[in-house]
XYZ file of C-alpha atoms in Angstrom:
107
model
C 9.807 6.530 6.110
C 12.323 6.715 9.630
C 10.915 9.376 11.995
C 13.608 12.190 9.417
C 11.147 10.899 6.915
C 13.670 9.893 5.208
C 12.481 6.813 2.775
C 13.922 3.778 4.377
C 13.745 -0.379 3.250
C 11.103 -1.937 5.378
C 12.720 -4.540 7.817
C 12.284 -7.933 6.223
C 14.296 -10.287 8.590
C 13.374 -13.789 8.899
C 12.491 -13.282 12.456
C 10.061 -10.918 11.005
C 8.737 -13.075 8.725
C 9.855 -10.989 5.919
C 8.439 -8.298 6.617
C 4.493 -9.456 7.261
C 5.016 -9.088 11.046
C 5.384 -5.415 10.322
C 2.523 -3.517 12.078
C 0.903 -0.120 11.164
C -1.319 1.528 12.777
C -4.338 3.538 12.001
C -2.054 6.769 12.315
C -0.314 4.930 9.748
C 3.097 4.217 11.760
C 4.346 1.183 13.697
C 3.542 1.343 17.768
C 6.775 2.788 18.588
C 6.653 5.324 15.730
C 9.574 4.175 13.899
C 8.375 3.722 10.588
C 5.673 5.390 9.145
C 3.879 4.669 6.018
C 4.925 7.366 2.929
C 1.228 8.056 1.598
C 2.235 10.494 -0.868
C 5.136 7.859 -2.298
C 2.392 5.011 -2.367
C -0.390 7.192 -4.133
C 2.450 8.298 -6.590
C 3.577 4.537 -7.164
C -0.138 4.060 -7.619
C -0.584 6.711 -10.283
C 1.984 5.931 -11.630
C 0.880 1.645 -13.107
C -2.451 3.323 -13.642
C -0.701 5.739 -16.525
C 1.667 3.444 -17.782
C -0.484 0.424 -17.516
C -2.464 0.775 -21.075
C 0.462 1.379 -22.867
C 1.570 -2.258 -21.688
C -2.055 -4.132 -22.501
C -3.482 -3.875 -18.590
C -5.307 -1.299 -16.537
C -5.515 -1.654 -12.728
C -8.789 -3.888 -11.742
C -8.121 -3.904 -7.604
C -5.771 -2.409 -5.067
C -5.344 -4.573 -1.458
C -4.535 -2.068 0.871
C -5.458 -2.102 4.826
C -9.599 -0.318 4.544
C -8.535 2.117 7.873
C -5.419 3.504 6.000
C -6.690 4.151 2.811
C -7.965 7.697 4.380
C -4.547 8.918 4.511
C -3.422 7.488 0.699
C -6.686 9.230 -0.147
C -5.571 12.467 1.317
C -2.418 12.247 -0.433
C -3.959 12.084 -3.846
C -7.716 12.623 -3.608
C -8.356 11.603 -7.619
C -6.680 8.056 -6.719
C -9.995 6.867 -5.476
C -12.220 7.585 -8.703
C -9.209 5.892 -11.044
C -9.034 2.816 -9.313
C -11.060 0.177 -7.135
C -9.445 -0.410 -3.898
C -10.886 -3.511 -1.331
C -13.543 -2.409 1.080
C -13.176 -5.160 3.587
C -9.862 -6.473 5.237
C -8.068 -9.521 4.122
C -7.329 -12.840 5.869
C -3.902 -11.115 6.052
C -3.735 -7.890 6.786
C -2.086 -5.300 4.206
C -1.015 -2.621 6.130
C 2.605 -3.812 5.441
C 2.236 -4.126 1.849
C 0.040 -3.974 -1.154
C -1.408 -6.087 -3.620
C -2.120 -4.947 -7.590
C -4.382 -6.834 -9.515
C -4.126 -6.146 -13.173
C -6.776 -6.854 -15.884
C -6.538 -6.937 -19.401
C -7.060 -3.608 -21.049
C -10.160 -3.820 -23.433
């Protein structure tokens, strides 16, 4: 979201390699405070695959998101945690600009 917090498309110029030279922060905005990362949008999206995701043969197995932001998405939906297993330890690249879903077949 823009500082109106007003959803907003992430910048993903070439010059900004699509949009992985994005940085957040811990607060969970970029260093100048333009952008700022809509937790209770993400945890909804979230909720969201986990409910529909039976009804289309998968269930959720992992969630790549940035370890120090996952305090805030956690705040913004504190069941999120227990439905769904989210990475502990940061990636080679880190996901604080995006997030990855891995999906496993439903049993």
């Amino acid at each position: 979201v823009n500082r109106d917090g007003r959803s907003v498309p992430l910048p993903t110029w070439p010059w900004l390699r699509f949009g992985y030279d994005m940085a957040f922060e811990t607060s969970g905005c970029t260093p100048d405070g333009t952008l700022c990362i809509d937790y209770p949008a993400l945890a909804a999206h979230l909720r969201a695959l986990h409910e529909v995701g039976p009804s289309h043969g998968v269930r959720i197995g992992r969630v790549i998101f940035a370890p120090d932001l996952q305090a805030e998405l956690f705040a913004a939906d504190p069941g999120l945690r227990r439905l769904m297993r989210f990475s502990r330890n940061p990636s080679w690249v880190r996901h604080d600009d995006h997030i990855h879903v891995d999906f496993v077949l439903a049993e």
